[in-house]
mmCIF file of C-alpha atoms in Angstrom:
data_model
loop_
_atom_site.group_PDB
_atom_site.id
_atom_site.type_symbol
_atom_site.label_atom_id
_atom_site.label_comp_id
_atom_site.label_asym_id
_atom_site.label_seq_id
_atom_site.Cartn_x
_atom_site.Cartn_y
_atom_site.Cartn_z
ATOM 1 C CA UNK G 158 25.501 -10.953 -3.977
ATOM 2 C CA UNK G 159 24.943 -7.485 -2.901
ATOM 3 C CA UNK G 160 22.402 -5.212 -4.802
ATOM 4 C CA UNK G 161 23.712 -2.685 -7.177
ATOM 5 C CA UNK G 162 23.829 0.678 -5.349
ATOM 6 C CA UNK G 163 21.311 3.638 -6.813
ATOM 7 C CA UNK G 164 20.367 7.007 -5.400
ATOM 8 C CA UNK G 165 17.015 6.581 -3.481
ATOM 9 C CA UNK G 166 15.658 9.673 -5.622
ATOM 10 C CA UNK G 167 16.401 12.078 -8.168
ATOM 11 C CA UNK G 168 14.132 14.989 -9.423
ATOM 12 C CA UNK G 169 14.264 17.407 -12.438
ATOM 13 C CA UNK G 170 12.080 20.161 -14.116
ATOM 14 C CA UNK G 171 10.378 19.425 -17.178
ATOM 15 C CA UNK G 172 12.638 19.966 -20.307
ATOM 16 C CA UNK G 173 15.696 19.235 -18.058
ATOM 17 C CA UNK G 174 18.045 16.275 -18.049
ATOM 18 C CA UNK G 175 18.565 13.976 -15.190
ATOM 19 C CA UNK G 176 21.116 10.992 -14.806
ATOM 20 C CA UNK G 177 20.889 7.996 -12.462
ATOM 21 C CA UNK G 178 23.657 6.236 -11.626
ATOM 22 C CA UNK G 179 24.179 2.575 -10.589
ATOM 23 C CA UNK G 180 27.423 1.204 -8.915
ATOM 24 C CA UNK G 181 28.312 -2.293 -9.003
ATOM 25 C CA UNK G 182 31.609 -4.100 -8.623
ATOM 26 C CA UNK G 183 34.537 -5.682 -11.048
ATOM 27 C CA UNK G 184 32.399 -8.878 -10.632
ATOM 28 C CA UNK G 185 29.056 -7.460 -12.130
ATOM 29 C CA UNK G 186 29.073 -4.071 -14.041
ATOM 30 C CA UNK G 187 32.705 -3.930 -14.279
ATOM 31 C CA UNK G 188 33.107 -7.210 -16.169
ATOM 32 C CA UNK G 189 29.887 -7.659 -18.179
ATOM 33 C CA UNK G 190 27.978 -5.269 -20.626
ATOM 34 C CA UNK G 191 24.834 -7.246 -19.833
ATOM 35 C CA UNK G 192 23.275 -4.323 -18.036
ATOM 36 C CA UNK G 193 19.978 -3.027 -18.195
ATOM 37 C CA UNK G 194 17.306 -0.497 -16.836
ATOM 38 C CA UNK G 195 13.726 -0.726 -16.369
ATOM 39 C CA UNK G 196 11.036 1.744 -15.451
ATOM 40 C CA UNK G 197 8.228 0.890 -12.978
ATOM 41 C CA UNK G 198 4.931 2.850 -12.453
ATOM 42 C CA UNK G 199 3.164 2.131 -8.968
ATOM 43 C CA UNK G 200 1.439 -1.112 -8.920
ATOM 44 C CA UNK G 201 2.619 -2.108 -12.400
ATOM 45 C CA UNK G 202 5.013 -4.453 -13.883
ATOM 46 C CA UNK G 203 8.594 -3.093 -14.823
ATOM 47 C CA UNK G 204 9.334 -2.024 -18.527
ATOM 48 C CA UNK G 205 12.579 -2.535 -20.406
ATOM 49 C CA UNK G 206 14.107 0.869 -21.227
ATOM 50 C CA UNK G 207 17.925 0.150 -21.960
ATOM 51 C CA UNK G 208 19.659 -3.378 -22.549
ATOM 52 C CA UNK G 209 23.147 -4.202 -23.303
ATOM 53 C CA UNK G 210 24.428 -1.032 -21.585
ATOM 54 C CA UNK G 211 23.225 1.521 -24.490
ATOM 55 C CA UNK G 212 20.392 -0.430 -26.306
ATOM 56 C CA UNK G 213 17.142 1.092 -26.426
ATOM 57 C CA UNK G 214 14.132 -1.550 -27.205
ATOM 58 C CA UNK G 215 11.767 -0.651 -29.962
ATOM 59 C CA UNK G 216 9.067 2.052 -28.839
ATOM 60 C CA UNK G 217 11.396 3.720 -26.062
ATOM 61 C CA UNK G 218 11.933 7.111 -26.680
ATOM 62 C CA UNK G 219 15.338 8.292 -27.669
ATOM 63 C CA UNK G 220 15.290 10.772 -24.562
ATOM 64 C CA UNK G 221 16.615 7.685 -22.660
ATOM 65 C CA UNK G 222 20.175 6.596 -23.000
ATOM 66 C CA UNK G 223 22.616 4.466 -21.151
ATOM 67 C CA UNK G 224 26.085 4.492 -20.530
ATOM 68 C CA UNK G 225 28.869 2.604 -18.707
ATOM 69 C CA UNK G 226 32.156 3.724 -16.969
ATOM 70 C CA UNK G 227 34.098 0.911 -15.028
ATOM 71 C CA UNK G 228 32.035 -0.424 -12.306
ATOM 72 C CA UNK G 229 29.149 2.419 -12.769
ATOM 73 C CA UNK G 230 26.253 2.490 -15.001
ATOM 74 C CA UNK G 231 24.143 5.561 -15.680
ATOM 75 C CA UNK G 232 20.891 6.109 -17.118
ATOM 76 C CA UNK G 233 20.029 9.609 -18.699
ATOM 77 C CA UNK G 234 16.904 10.876 -19.508
ATOM 78 C CA UNK G 235 16.635 14.208 -21.259
ATOM 79 C CA UNK G 236 13.799 16.286 -22.190
ATOM 80 C CA UNK G 237 12.138 15.282 -18.998
ATOM 81 C CA UNK G 238 8.178 14.852 -19.300
ATOM 82 C CA UNK G 239 5.716 14.375 -16.632
ATOM 83 C CA UNK G 240 5.098 10.818 -17.723
ATOM 84 C CA UNK G 241 8.910 9.899 -16.826
ATOM 85 C CA UNK G 242 8.018 10.142 -13.272
ATOM 86 C CA UNK G 243 8.424 6.416 -12.189
ATOM 87 C CA UNK G 244 10.869 4.252 -10.361
ATOM 88 C CA UNK G 245 13.813 3.208 -12.335
ATOM 89 C CA UNK G 246 15.891 -0.077 -11.540
ATOM 90 C CA UNK G 247 19.489 -1.199 -13.135
ATOM 91 C CA UNK G 248 20.261 -4.852 -13.555
ATOM 92 C CA UNK G 249 23.581 -6.412 -14.140
ATOM 93 C CA UNK G 250 24.614 -10.214 -14.876
ATOM 94 C CA UNK G 251 26.865 -11.370 -12.161
ATOM 95 C CA UNK G 252 28.348 -14.363 -13.573
ATOM 96 C CA UNK G 253 27.652 -17.932 -12.567
ATOM 97 C CA UNK G 254 24.033 -17.679 -13.814
ATOM 98 C CA UNK G 255 23.115 -14.758 -11.139
ATOM 99 C CA UNK G 256 21.602 -11.453 -11.672
ATOM 100 C CA UNK G 257 21.808 -8.374 -9.304
ATOM 101 C CA UNK G 258 19.345 -5.762 -9.144
ATOM 102 C CA UNK G 259 19.899 -2.140 -7.954
ATOM 103 C CA UNK G 260 17.637 -0.884 -4.982
ATOM 104 C CA UNK G 261 15.833 1.579 -7.332
ATOM 105 C CA UNK G 262 15.614 5.169 -7.815
ATOM 106 C CA UNK G 263 12.411 7.193 -7.836
ATOM 107 C CA UNK G 264 12.236 10.045 -10.168
ATOM 108 C CA UNK G 265 10.348 13.019 -9.332
ATOM 109 C CA UNK G 266 9.231 15.588 -12.136
ATOM 110 C CA UNK G 267 8.921 18.915 -10.527
ATOM 111 C CA UNK T 8 2.693 -9.742 -28.879
ATOM 112 C CA UNK T 9 4.709 -11.115 -26.272
ATOM 113 C CA UNK T 10 2.506 -11.995 -22.968
ATOM 114 C CA UNK T 11 3.475 -13.692 -19.643
ATOM 115 C CA UNK T 12 0.515 -14.105 -17.235
ATOM 116 C CA UNK T 13 1.414 -15.561 -13.705
ATOM 117 C CA UNK T 14 -1.171 -17.064 -11.493
ATOM 118 C CA UNK T 15 -1.116 -19.139 -8.289
ATOM 119 C CA UNK T 16 -0.314 -16.686 -5.598
ATOM 120 C CA UNK T 17 -2.223 -16.321 -2.229
ATOM 121 C CA UNK T 18 -1.955 -16.310 1.565
ATOM 122 C CA UNK T 19 -0.086 -18.983 3.054
ATOM 123 C CA UNK T 20 1.033 -19.846 6.448
ATOM 124 C CA UNK T 21 4.730 -20.105 7.355
ATOM 125 C CA UNK T 22 6.412 -23.200 6.717
ATOM 126 C CA UNK T 23 3.758 -23.906 3.804
ATOM 127 C CA UNK T 24 4.022 -24.376 0.106
ATOM 128 C CA UNK T 25 2.670 -22.843 -2.922
ATOM 129 C CA UNK T 26 3.159 -23.319 -6.752
ATOM 130 C CA UNK T 27 3.093 -20.309 -9.054
ATOM 131 C CA UNK T 28 2.532 -20.615 -12.768
ATOM 132 C CA UNK T 29 3.469 -18.470 -15.741
ATOM 133 C CA UNK T 30 1.583 -19.161 -19.125
ATOM 134 C CA UNK T 31 3.249 -17.478 -21.901
ATOM 135 C CA UNK T 32 2.124 -16.641 -25.425
ATOM 136 C CA UNK T 33 3.414 -14.400 -28.391
ATOM 137 C CA UNK T 34 6.773 -16.096 -28.716
ATOM 138 C CA UNK T 35 8.344 -19.547 -28.996
ATOM 139 C CA UNK T 36 8.660 -20.345 -25.399
ATOM 140 C CA UNK T 37 11.223 -23.274 -25.833
ATOM 141 C CA UNK T 38 13.894 -20.983 -27.282
ATOM 142 C CA UNK T 39 14.224 -18.628 -24.301
ATOM 143 C CA UNK T 40 15.785 -18.790 -20.620
ATOM 144 C CA UNK T 41 13.149 -17.791 -18.062
ATOM 145 C CA UNK T 42 13.496 -16.146 -14.612
ATOM 146 C CA UNK T 43 11.572 -15.449 -11.665
ATOM 147 C CA UNK T 44 11.903 -11.881 -9.823
ATOM 148 C CA UNK T 45 10.311 -10.909 -6.823
ATOM 149 C CA UNK T 46 9.492 -7.577 -5.034
ATOM 150 C CA UNK T 47 8.413 -7.368 -1.371
ATOM 151 C CA UNK T 48 5.866 -4.357 -0.764
ATOM 152 C CA UNK T 49 7.600 -1.297 -1.194
ATOM 153 C CA UNK T 50 10.853 -2.667 -1.982
ATOM 154 C CA UNK T 51 12.944 -3.444 -5.061
ATOM 155 C CA UNK T 52 13.241 -6.174 -7.451
ATOM 156 C CA UNK T 53 15.318 -9.120 -6.430
ATOM 157 C CA UNK T 54 16.233 -11.947 -8.835
ATOM 158 C CA UNK T 55 15.171 -15.238 -7.766
ATOM 159 C CA UNK T 56 15.684 -17.974 -10.279
ATOM 160 C CA UNK T 57 16.707 -19.100 -13.830
ATOM 161 C CA UNK T 58 15.920 -22.088 -16.059
ATOM 162 C CA UNK T 59 17.414 -22.903 -19.147
ATOM 163 C CA UNK T 60 15.266 -23.016 -22.430
ATOM 164 C CA UNK T 61 15.127 -26.802 -22.268
ATOM 165 C CA UNK T 62 15.128 -27.127 -18.684
ATOM 166 C CA UNK T 63 18.564 -28.875 -18.406
ATOM 167 C CA UNK T 64 19.816 -26.096 -16.149
ATOM 168 C CA UNK T 65 18.786 -23.953 -13.194
ATOM 169 C CA UNK T 66 20.004 -21.543 -10.563
ATOM 170 C CA UNK T 67 18.906 -19.666 -7.445
ATOM 171 C CA UNK T 68 19.596 -16.769 -5.165
ATOM 172 C CA UNK T 69 21.039 -17.638 -1.904
ATOM 173 C CA UNK T 70 17.999 -16.831 -0.174
ATOM 174 C CA UNK T 71 15.619 -19.415 -1.677
ATOM 175 C CA UNK T 72 18.101 -22.161 -2.627
ATOM 176 C CA UNK T 73 16.975 -25.342 -1.388
ATOM 177 C CA UNK T 74 13.407 -24.441 -0.648
ATOM 178 C CA UNK T 75 12.308 -23.091 -4.258
ATOM 179 C CA UNK T 76 12.206 -25.269 -7.582
ATOM 180 C CA UNK T 77 11.862 -23.665 -11.041
ATOM 181 C CA UNK T 78 10.701 -25.731 -13.778
ATOM 182 C CA UNK T 79 8.911 -25.379 -16.947
ATOM 183 C CA UNK T 80 6.845 -27.346 -19.407
ATOM 184 C CA UNK T 81 7.436 -26.224 -22.824
ATOM 185 C CA UNK T 82 4.630 -28.342 -24.346
ATOM 186 C CA UNK T 83 2.241 -26.158 -22.285
ATOM 187 C CA UNK T 84 4.022 -22.782 -22.762
ATOM 188 C CA UNK T 85 4.241 -22.725 -18.826
ATOM 189 C CA UNK T 86 6.847 -21.884 -16.344
ATOM 190 C CA UNK T 87 6.501 -22.764 -12.570
ATOM 191 C CA UNK T 88 7.956 -21.868 -9.406
ATOM 192 C CA UNK T 89 7.418 -24.520 -6.423
ATOM 193 C CA UNK T 90 8.052 -22.688 -3.054
ATOM 194 C CA UNK T 91 8.273 -24.786 -0.028
ATOM 195 C CA UNK T 92 9.080 -23.784 3.764
ATOM 196 C CA UNK T 93 7.779 -20.500 3.162
ATOM 197 C CA UNK T 94 8.953 -17.615 5.533
ATOM 198 C CA UNK T 95 7.418 -14.143 6.202
ATOM 199 C CA UNK T 96 10.193 -12.519 4.048
ATOM 200 C CA UNK T 97 9.094 -14.332 1.009
ATOM 201 C CA UNK T 98 6.230 -12.166 1.127
ATOM 202 C CA UNK T 99 6.323 -10.361 -2.554
ATOM 203 C CA UNK T 100 4.915 -9.787 -5.858
ATOM 204 C CA UNK T 101 6.300 -12.662 -7.971
ATOM 205 C CA UNK T 102 7.228 -11.855 -11.721
ATOM 206 C CA UNK T 103 8.051 -14.115 -14.432
ATOM 207 C CA UNK T 104 10.362 -12.803 -17.120
ATOM 208 C CA UNK T 105 11.975 -13.528 -20.302
ATOM 209 C CA UNK T 106 15.598 -13.633 -20.915
ATOM 210 C CA UNK T 107 17.529 -12.223 -24.058
ATOM 211 C CA UNK T 108 21.000 -12.405 -24.146
ATOM 212 C CA UNK T 109 21.586 -12.362 -20.280
ATOM 213 C CA UNK T 110 18.946 -9.878 -19.664
ATOM 214 C CA UNK T 111 15.390 -9.550 -18.930
ATOM 215 C CA UNK T 112 13.185 -8.029 -21.811
ATOM 216 C CA UNK T 113 9.790 -8.943 -20.846
ATOM 217 C CA UNK T 114 7.784 -9.014 -17.648
ATOM 218 C CA UNK T 115 4.474 -10.544 -16.635
ATOM 219 C CA UNK T 116 1.966 -8.505 -14.467
ATOM 220 C CA UNK T 117 3.108 -10.475 -11.342
ATOM 221 C CA UNK T 118 1.120 -12.549 -8.730
ATOM 222 C CA UNK T 119 1.349 -11.680 -4.970
ATOM 223 C CA UNK T 120 2.421 -14.313 -2.446
ATOM 224 C CA UNK T 121 1.511 -13.454 1.212
ATOM 225 C CA UNK T 122 3.065 -15.487 3.955
ATOM 226 C CA UNK T 123 1.574 -14.932 7.279
ATOM 227 C CA UNK T 124 0.000 -16.574 10.271
#
């Protein structure tokens, strides 16, 4: 199973919006709505930010939103803040009880 | 509060074995599927293995199939990963994680496994 494709890096200024894409195939993102996003600070464990393509777990700011179109999922962060600077990973169920992650995107807040 | 605490990591020579443990609290362990996910130094997250809530079913990434075994003891609220025939490329932080509706919703802090001669 090949990893989902994410841009290696994105950047934005405080207050701006950024979108991170996550491209898979018809065998994963294109078929299943079990798409999630995780935030990870250096040396720390990942944290769930989005599940089921669009749902935010309790405590996650509504500045974070998710969407999907075809084989591509996206995470949008609006009103960018300094503390949003982190690595972000997408993940999709890929059928047959397997899962696939994206390669990760480093978000820099300028 | 949901907590997952991994242990058992360390340094091992190529070809060696190691057993990781993950003790959980704050939720009913026996209700949930559980995963292991790993992250090589400076690299991304990679799914490793899944086990059903009652242990009746398991699955593995191709890269570890036949070498790693996932198991659980619901009476001890503990998840395990038995790793045999370890290779340099297995060097990573290993995270245990809870599944909710085919997605990971909670993570442990991770335990580092280093395979080197």
